[in-house]
PDB file of N, CA and C in Angstrom:
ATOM      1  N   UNK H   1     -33.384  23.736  16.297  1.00  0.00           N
ATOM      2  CA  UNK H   1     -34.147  22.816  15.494  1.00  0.00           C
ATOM      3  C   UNK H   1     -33.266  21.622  15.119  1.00  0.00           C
ATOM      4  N   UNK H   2     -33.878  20.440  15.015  1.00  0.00           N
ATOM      5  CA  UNK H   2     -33.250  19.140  14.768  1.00  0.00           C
ATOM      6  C   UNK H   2     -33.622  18.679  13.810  1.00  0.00           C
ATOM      7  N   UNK H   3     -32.126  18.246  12.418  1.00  0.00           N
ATOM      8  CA  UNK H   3     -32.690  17.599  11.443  1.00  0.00           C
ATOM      9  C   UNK H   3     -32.863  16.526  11.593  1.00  0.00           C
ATOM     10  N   UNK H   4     -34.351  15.827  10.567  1.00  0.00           N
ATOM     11  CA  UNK H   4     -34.654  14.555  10.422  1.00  0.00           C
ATOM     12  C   UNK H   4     -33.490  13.958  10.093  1.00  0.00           C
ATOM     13  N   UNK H   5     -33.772  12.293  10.269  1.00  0.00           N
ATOM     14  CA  UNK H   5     -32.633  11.474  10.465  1.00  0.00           C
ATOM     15  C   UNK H   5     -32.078  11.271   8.711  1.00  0.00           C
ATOM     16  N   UNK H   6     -33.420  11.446   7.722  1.00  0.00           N
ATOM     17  CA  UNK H   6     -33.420  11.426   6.407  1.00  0.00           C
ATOM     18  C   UNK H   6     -32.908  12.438   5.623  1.00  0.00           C
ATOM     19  N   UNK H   7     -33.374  13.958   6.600  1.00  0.00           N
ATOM     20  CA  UNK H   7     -32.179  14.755   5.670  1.00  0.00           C
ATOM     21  C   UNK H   7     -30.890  14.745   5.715  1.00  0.00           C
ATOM     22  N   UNK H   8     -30.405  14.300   6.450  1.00  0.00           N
ATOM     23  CA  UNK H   8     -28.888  14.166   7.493  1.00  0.00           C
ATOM     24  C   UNK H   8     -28.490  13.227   6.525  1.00  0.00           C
ATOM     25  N   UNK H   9     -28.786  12.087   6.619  1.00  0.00           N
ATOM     26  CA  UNK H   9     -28.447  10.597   5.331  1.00  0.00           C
ATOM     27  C   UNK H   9     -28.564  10.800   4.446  1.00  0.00           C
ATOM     28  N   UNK H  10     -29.375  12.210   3.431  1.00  0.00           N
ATOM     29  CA  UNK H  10     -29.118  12.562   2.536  1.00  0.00           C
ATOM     30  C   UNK H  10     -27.867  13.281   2.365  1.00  0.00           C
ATOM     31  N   UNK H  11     -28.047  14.473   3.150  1.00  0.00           N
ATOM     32  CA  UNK H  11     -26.679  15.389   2.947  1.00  0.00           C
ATOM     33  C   UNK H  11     -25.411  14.909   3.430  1.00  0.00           C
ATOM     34  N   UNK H  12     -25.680  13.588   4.043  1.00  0.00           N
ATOM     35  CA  UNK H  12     -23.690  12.613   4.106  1.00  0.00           C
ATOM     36  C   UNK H  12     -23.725  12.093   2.979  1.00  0.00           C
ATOM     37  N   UNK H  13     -24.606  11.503   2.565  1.00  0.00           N
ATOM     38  CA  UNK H  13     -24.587  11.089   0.965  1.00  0.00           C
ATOM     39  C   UNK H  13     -23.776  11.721  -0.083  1.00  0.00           C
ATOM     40  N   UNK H  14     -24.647  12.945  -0.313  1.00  0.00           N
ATOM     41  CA  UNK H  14     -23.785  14.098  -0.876  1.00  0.00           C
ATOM     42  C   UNK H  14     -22.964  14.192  -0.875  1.00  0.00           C
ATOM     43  N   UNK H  15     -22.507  14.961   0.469  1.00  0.00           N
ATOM     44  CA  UNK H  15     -20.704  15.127   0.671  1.00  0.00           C
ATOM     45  C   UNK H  15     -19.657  14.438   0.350  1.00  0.00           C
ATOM     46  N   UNK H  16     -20.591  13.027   0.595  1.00  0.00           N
ATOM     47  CA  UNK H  16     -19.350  11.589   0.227  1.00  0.00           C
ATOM     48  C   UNK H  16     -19.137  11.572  -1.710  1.00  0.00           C
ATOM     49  N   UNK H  17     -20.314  12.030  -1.989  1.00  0.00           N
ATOM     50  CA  UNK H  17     -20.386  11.673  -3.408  1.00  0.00           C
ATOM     51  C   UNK H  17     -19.693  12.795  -3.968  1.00  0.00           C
ATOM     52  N   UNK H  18     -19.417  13.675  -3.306  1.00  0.00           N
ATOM     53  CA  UNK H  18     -18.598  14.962  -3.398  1.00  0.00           C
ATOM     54  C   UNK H  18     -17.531  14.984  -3.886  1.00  0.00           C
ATOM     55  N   UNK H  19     -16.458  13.956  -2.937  1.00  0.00           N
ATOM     56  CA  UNK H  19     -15.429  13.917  -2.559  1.00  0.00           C
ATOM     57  C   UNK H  19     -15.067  11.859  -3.392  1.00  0.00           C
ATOM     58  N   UNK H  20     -16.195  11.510  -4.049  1.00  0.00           N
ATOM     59  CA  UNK H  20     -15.910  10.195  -4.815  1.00  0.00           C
ATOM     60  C   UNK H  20     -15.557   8.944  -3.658  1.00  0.00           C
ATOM     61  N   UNK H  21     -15.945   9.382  -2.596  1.00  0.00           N
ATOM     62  CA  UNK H  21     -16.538   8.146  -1.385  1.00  0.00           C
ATOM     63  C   UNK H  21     -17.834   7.313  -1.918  1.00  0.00           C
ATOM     64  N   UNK H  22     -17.870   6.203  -2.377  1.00  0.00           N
ATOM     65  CA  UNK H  22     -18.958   5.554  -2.280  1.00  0.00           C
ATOM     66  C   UNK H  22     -19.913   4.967  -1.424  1.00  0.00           C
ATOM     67  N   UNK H  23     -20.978   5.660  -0.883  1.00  0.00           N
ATOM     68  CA  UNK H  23     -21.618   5.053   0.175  1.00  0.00           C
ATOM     69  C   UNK H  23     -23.348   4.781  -0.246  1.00  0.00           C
ATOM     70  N   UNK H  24     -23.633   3.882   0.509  1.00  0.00           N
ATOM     71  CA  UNK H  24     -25.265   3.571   0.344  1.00  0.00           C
ATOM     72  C   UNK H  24     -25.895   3.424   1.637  1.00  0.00           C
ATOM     73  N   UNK H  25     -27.038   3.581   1.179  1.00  0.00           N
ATOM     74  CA  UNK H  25     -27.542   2.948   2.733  1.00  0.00           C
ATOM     75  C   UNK H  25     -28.397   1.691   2.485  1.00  0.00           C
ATOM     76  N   UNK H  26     -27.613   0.795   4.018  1.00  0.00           N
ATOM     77  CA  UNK H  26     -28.134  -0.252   4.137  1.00  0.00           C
ATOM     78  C   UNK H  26     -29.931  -0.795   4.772  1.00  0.00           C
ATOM     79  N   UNK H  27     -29.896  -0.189   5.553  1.00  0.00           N
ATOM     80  CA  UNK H  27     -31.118   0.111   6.398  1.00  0.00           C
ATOM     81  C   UNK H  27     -31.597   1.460   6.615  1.00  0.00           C
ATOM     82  N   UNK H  28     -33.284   1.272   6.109  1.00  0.00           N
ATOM     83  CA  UNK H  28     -33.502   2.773   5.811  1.00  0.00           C
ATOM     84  C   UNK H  28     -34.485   2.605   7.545  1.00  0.00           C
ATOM     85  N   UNK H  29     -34.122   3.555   8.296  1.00  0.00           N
ATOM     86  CA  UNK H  29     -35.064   3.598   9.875  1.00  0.00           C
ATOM     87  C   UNK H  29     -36.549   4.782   9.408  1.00  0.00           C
ATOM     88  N   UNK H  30     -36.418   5.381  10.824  1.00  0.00           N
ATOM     89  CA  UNK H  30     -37.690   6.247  10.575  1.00  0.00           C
ATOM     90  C   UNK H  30     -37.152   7.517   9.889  1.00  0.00           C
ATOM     91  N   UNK H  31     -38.174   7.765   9.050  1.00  0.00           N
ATOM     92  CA  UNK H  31     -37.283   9.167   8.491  1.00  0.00           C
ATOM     93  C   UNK H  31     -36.947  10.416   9.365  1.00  0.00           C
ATOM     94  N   UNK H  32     -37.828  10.166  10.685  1.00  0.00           N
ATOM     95  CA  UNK H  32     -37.938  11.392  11.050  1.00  0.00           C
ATOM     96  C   UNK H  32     -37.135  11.541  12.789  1.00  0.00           C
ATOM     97  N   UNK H  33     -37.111  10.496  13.106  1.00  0.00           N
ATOM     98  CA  UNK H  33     -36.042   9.989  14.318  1.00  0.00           C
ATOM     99  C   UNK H  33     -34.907   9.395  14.469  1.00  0.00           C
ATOM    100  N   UNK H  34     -35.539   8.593  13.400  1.00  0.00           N
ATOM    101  CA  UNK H  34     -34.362   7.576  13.660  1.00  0.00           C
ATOM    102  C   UNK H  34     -32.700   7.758  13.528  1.00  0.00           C
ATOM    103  N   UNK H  35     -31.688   6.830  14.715  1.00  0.00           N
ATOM    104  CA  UNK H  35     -30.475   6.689  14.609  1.00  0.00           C
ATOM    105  C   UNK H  35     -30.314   6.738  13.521  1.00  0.00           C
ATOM    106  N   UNK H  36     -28.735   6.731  13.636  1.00  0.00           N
ATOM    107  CA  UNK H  36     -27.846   6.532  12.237  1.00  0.00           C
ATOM    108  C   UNK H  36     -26.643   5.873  12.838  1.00  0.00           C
ATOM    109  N   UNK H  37     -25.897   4.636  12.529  1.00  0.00           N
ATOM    110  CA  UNK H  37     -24.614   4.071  12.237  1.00  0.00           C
ATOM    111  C   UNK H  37     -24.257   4.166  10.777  1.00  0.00           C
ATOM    112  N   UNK H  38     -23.241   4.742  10.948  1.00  0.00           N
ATOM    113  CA  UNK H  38     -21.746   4.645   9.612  1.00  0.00           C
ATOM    114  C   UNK H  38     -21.149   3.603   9.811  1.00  0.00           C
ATOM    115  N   UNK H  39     -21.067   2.428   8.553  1.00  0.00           N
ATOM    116  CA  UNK H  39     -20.345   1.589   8.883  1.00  0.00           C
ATOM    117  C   UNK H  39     -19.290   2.110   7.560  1.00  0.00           C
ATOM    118  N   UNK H  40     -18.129   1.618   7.840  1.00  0.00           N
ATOM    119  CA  UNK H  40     -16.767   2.047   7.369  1.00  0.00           C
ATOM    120  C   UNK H  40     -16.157   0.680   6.581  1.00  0.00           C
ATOM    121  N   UNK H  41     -16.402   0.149   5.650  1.00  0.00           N
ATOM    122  CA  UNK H  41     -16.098  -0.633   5.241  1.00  0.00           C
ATOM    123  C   UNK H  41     -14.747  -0.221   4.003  1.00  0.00           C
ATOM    124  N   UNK H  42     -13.377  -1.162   4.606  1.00  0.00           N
ATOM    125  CA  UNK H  42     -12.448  -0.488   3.712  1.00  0.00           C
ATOM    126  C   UNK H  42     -11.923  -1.677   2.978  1.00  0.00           C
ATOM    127  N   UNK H  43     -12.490  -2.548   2.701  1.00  0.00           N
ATOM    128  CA  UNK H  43     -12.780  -3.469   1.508  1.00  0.00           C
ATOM    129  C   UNK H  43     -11.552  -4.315   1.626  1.00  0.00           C
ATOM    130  N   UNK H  44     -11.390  -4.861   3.019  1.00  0.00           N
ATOM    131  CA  UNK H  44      -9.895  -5.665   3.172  1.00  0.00           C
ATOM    132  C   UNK H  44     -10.447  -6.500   3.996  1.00  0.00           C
ATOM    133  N   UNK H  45     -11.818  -6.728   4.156  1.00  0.00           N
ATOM    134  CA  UNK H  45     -12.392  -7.917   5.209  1.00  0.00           C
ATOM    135  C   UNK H  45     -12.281  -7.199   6.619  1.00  0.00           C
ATOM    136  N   UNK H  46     -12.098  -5.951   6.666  1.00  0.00           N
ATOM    137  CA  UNK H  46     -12.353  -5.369   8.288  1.00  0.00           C
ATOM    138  C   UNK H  46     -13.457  -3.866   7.680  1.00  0.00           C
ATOM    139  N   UNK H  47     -13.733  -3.843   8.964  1.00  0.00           N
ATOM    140  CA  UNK H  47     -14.959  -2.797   8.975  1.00  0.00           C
ATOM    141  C   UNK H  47     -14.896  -1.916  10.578  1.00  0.00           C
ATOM    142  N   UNK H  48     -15.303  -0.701  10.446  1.00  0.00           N
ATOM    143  CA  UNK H  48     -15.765  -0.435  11.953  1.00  0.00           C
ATOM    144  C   UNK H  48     -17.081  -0.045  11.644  1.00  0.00           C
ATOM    145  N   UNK H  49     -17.494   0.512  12.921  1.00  0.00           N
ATOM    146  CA  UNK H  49     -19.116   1.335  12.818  1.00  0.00           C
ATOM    147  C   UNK H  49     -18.979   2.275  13.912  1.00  0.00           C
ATOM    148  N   UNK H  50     -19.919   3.930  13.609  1.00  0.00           N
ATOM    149  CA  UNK H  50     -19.681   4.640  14.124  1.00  0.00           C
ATOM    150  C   UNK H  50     -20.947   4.886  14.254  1.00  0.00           C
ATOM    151  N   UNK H  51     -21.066   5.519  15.711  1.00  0.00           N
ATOM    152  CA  UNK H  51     -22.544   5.862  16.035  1.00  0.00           C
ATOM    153  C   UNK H  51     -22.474   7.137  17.164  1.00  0.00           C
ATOM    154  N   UNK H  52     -23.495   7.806  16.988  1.00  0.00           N
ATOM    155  CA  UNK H  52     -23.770   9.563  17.104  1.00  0.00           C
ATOM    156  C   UNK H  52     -23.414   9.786  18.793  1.00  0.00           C
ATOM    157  N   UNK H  53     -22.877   9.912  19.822  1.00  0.00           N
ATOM    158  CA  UNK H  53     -23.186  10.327  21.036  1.00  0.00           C
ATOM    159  C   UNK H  53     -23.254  11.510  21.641  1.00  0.00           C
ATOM    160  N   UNK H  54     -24.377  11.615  22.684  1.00  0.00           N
ATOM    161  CA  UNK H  54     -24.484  12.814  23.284  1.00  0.00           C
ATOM    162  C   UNK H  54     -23.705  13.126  24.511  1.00  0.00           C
ATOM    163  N   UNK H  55     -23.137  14.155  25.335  1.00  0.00           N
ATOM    164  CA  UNK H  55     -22.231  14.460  26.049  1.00  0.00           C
ATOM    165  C   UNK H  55     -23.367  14.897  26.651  1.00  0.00           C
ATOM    166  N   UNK H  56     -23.907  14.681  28.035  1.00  0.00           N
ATOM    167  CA  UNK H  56     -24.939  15.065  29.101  1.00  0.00           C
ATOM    168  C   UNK H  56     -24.138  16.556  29.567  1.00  0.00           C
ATOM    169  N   UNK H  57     -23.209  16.119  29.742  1.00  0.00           N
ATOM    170  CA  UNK H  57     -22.379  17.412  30.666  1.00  0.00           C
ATOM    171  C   UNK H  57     -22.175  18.782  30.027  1.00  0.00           C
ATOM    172  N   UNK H  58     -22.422  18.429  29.086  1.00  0.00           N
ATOM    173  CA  UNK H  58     -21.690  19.731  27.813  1.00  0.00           C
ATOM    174  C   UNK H  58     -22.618  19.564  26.817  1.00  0.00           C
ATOM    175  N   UNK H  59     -23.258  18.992  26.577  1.00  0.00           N
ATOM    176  CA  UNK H  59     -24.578  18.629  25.489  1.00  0.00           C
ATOM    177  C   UNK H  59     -23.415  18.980  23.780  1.00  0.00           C
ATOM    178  N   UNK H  60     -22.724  18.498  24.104  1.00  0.00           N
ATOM    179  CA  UNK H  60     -22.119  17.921  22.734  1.00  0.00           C
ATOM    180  C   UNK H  60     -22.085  16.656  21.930  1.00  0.00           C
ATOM    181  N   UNK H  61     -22.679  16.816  21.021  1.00  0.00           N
ATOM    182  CA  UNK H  61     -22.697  15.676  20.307  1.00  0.00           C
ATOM    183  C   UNK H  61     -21.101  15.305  18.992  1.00  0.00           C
ATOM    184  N   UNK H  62     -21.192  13.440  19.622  1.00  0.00           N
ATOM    185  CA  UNK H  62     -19.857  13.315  18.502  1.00  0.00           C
ATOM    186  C   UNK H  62     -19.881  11.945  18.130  1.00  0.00           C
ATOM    187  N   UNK H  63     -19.408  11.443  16.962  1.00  0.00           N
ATOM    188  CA  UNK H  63     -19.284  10.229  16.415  1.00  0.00           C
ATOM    189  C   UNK H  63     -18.465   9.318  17.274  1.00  0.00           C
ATOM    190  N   UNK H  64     -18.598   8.203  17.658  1.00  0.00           N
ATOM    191  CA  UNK H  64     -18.219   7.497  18.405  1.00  0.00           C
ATOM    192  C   UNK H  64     -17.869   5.529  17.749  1.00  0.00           C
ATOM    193  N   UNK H  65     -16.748   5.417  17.768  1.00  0.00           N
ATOM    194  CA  UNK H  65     -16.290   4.149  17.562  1.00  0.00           C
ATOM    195  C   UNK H  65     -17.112   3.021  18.153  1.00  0.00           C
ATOM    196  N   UNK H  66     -18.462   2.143  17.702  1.00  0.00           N
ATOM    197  CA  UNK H  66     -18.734   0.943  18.555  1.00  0.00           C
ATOM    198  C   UNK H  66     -18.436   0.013  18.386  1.00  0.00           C
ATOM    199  N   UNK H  67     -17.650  -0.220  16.831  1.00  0.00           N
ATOM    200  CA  UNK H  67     -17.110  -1.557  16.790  1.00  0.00           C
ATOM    201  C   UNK H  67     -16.259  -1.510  16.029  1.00  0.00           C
ATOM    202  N   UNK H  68     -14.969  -2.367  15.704  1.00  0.00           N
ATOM    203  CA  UNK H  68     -13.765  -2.344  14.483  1.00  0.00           C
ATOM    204  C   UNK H  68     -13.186  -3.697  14.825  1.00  0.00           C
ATOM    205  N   UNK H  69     -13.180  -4.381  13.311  1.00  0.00           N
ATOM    206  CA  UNK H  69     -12.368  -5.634  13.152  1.00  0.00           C
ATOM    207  C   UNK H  69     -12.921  -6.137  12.051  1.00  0.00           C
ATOM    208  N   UNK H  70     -12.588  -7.388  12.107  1.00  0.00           N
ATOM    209  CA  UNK H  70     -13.630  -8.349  10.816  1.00  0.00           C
ATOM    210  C   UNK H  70     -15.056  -8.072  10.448  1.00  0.00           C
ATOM    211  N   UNK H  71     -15.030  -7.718   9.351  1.00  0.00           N
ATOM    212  CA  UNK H  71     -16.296  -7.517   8.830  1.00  0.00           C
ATOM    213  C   UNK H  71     -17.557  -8.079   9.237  1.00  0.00           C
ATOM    214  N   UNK H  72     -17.426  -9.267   9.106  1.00  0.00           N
ATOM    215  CA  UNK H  72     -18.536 -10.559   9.973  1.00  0.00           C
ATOM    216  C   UNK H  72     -19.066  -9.778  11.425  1.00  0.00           C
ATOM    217  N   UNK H  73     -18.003  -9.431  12.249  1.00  0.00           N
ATOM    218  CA  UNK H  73     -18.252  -9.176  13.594  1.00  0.00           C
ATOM    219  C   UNK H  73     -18.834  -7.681  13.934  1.00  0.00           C
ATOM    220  N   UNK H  74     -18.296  -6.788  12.539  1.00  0.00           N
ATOM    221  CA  UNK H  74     -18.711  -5.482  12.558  1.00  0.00           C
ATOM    222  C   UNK H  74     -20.523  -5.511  12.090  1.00  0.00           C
ATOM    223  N   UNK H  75     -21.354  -6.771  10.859  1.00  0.00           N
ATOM    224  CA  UNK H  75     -22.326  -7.117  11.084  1.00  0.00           C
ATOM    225  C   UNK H  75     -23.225  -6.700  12.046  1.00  0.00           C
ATOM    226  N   UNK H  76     -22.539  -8.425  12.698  1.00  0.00           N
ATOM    227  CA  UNK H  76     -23.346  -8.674  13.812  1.00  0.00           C
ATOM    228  C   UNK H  76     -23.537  -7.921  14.987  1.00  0.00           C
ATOM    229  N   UNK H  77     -22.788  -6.582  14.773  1.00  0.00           N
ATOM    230  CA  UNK H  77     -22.762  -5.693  16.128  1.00  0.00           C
ATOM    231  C   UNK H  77     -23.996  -4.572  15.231  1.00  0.00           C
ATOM    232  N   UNK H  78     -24.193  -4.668  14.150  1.00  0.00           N
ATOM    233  CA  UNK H  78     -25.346  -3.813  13.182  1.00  0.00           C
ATOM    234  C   UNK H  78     -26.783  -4.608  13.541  1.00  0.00           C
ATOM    235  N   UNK H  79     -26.536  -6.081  13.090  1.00  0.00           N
ATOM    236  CA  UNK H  79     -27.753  -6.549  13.464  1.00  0.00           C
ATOM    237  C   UNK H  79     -28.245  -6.926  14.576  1.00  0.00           C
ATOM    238  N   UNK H  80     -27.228  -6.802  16.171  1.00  0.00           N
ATOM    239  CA  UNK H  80     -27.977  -6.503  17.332  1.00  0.00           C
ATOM    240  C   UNK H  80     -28.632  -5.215  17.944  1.00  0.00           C
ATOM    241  N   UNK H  81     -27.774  -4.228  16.974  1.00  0.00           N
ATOM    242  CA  UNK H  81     -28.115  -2.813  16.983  1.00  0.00           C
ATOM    243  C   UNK H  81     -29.569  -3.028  16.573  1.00  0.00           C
ATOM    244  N   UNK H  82     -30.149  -3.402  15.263  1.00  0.00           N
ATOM    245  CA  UNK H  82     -30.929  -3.186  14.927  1.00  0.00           C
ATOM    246  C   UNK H  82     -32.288  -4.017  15.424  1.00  0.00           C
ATOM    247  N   UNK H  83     -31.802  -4.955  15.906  1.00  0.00           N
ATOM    248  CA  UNK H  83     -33.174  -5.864  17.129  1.00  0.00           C
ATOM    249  C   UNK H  83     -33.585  -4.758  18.139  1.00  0.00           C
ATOM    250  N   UNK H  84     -32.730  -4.192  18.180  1.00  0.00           N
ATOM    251  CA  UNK H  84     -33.152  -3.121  19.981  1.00  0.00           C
ATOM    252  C   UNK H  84     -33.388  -1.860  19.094  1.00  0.00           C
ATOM    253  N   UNK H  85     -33.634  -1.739  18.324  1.00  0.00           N
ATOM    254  CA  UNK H  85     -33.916  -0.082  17.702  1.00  0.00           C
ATOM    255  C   UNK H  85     -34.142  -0.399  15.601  1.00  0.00           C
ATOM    256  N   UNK H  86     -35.606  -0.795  15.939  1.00  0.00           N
ATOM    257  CA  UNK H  86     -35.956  -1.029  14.206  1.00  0.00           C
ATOM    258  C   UNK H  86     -35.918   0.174  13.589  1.00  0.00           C
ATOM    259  N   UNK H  87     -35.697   1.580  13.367  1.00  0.00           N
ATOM    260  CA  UNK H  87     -35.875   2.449  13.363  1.00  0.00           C
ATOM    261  C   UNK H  87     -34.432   3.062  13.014  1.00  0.00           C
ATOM    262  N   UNK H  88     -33.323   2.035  13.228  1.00  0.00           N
ATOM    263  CA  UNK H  88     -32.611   2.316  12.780  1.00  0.00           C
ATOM    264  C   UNK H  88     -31.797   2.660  11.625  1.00  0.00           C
ATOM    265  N   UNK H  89     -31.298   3.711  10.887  1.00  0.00           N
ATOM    266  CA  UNK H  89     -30.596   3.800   9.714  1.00  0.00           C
ATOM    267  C   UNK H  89     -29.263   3.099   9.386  1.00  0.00           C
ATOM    268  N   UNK H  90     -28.619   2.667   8.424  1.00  0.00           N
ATOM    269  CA  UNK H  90     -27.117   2.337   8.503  1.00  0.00           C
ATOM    270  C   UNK H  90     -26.969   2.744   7.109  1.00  0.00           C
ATOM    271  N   UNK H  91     -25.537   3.701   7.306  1.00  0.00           N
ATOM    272  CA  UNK H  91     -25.031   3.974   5.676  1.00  0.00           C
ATOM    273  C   UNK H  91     -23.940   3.021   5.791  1.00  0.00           C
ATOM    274  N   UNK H  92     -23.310   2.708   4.710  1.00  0.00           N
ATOM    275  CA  UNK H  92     -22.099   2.288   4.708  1.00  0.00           C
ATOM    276  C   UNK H  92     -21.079   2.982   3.600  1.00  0.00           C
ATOM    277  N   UNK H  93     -20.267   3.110   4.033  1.00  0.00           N
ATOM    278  CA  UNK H  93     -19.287   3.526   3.370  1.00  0.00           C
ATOM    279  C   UNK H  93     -18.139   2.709   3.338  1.00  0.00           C
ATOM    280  N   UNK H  94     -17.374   2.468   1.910  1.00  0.00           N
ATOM    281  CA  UNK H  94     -16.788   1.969   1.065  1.00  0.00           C
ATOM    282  C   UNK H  94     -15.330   2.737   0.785  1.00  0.00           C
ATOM    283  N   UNK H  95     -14.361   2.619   1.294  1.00  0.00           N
ATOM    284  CA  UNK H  95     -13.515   3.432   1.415  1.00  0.00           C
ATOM    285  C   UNK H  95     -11.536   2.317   1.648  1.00  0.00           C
ATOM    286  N   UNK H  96     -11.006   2.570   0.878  1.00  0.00           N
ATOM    287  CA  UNK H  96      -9.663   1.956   1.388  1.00  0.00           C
ATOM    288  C   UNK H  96      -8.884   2.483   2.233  1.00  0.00           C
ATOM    289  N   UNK H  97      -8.921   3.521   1.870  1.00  0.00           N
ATOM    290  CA  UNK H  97      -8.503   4.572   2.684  1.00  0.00           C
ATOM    291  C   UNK H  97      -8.760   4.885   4.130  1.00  0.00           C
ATOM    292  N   UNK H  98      -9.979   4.531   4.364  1.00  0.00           N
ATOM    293  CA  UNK H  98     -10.292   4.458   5.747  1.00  0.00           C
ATOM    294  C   UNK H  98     -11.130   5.737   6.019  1.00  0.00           C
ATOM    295  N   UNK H  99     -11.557   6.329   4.580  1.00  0.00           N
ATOM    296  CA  UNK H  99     -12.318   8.376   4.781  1.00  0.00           C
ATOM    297  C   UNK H  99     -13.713   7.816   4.850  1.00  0.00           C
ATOM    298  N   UNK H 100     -14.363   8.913   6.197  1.00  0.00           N
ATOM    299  CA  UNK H 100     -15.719   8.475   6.303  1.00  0.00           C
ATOM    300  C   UNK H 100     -16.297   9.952   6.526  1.00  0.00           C
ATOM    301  N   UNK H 101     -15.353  10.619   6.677  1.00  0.00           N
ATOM    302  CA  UNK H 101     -15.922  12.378   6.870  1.00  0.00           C
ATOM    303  C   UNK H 101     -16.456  12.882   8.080  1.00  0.00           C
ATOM    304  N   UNK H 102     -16.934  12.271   9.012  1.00  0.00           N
ATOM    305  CA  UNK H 102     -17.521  12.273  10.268  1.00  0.00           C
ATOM    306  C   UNK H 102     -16.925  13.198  11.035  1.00  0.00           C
ATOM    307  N   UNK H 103     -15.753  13.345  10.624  1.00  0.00           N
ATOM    308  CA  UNK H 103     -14.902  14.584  11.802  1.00  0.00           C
ATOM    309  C   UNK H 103     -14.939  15.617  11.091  1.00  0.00           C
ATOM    310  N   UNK H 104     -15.348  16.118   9.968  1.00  0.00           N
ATOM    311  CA  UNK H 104     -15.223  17.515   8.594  1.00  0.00           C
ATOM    312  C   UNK H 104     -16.770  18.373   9.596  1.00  0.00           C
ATOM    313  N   UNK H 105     -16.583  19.664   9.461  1.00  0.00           N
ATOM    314  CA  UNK H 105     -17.159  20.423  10.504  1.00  0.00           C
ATOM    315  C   UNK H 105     -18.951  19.827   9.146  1.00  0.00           C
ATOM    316  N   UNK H 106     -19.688  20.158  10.547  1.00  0.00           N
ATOM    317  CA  UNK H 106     -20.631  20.315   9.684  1.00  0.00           C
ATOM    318  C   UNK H 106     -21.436  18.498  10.120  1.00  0.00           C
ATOM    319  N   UNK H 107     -20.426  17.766   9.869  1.00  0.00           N
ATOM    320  CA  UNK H 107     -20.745  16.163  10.298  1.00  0.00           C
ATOM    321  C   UNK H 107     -19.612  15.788  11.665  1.00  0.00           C
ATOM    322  N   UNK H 108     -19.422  16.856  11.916  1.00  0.00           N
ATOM    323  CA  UNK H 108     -18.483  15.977  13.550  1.00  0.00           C
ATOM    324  C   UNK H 108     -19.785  16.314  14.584  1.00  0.00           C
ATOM    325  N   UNK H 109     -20.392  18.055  14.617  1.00  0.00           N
ATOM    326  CA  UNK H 109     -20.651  18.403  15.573  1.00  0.00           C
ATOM    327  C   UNK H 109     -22.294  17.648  16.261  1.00  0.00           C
TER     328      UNK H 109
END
C-alpha cells in the first residue's frame, strides 16, 4: 500500500518538528498523488532540492539531489518543476546545518 502524498508531508513535518528543524510547506499538490521536493534551505543564500526516485531495476526508491547553489537558481529549478507537474508538493526546510532527515530510516526508503 502507498501513502498519500499528504500523509507523508505530514509525518516529515513531524519528525522535523521533532528534532526542532523548521520546515513548511510551500506548495500544497494533490493530496493524494502528488510529488514531493524538499527544498533545503540553510539560510546563507544557497539552497538544494531533493526529489523522490525510483530504481526500475531493484524497485528502490531514494531521495535524489536535483539542484544545489544559490537560492535564486534552486527557485527557479522549483518553479519549472512545478509548470510540468501542478500537483506538485514542496516542503522547505530551514536548516544551517544542512539536516533535512531524508536519509533517517523510515524517510530514505
Amino acid at each position: 500500500m502507498r501513502l498519500t502524498a499528504q500523509f507523508w508531508v505530514q509525518a516529515y513535518l513531524a519528525r522535523l518538528r521533532g528534532v526542532d528543524i523548521p520546515a513548511f510547506v510551500t506548495a500544497h499538490g494533490d493530496d493524494g498523488s502528488g510529488a514531493v521536493l524538499v527544498k533545503l534551505n540553510t539560510l546563507d543564500g544557497r539552497a538544494a532540492v531533493y526529489m523522490r526516485s525510483f530504481d526500475l531495476s531493484s524497485g528502490a526508491r531514494k531521495w535524489d539531489m536535483l539542484i544545489s547553489g544559490p537560492e535564486a537558481e534552486t527557485d527557479a529549478a522549483i518553479a519549472r518543476q512545478r509548470g510540468f507537474d501542478p500537483d506538485l508538493w514542496v516542503v522547505e526546510v530551514e536548516d544551517r546545518a544542512g539536516r533535512h532527515l531524508l536519509d533517517e530510516p523510515g524517510l530514505a526508503e
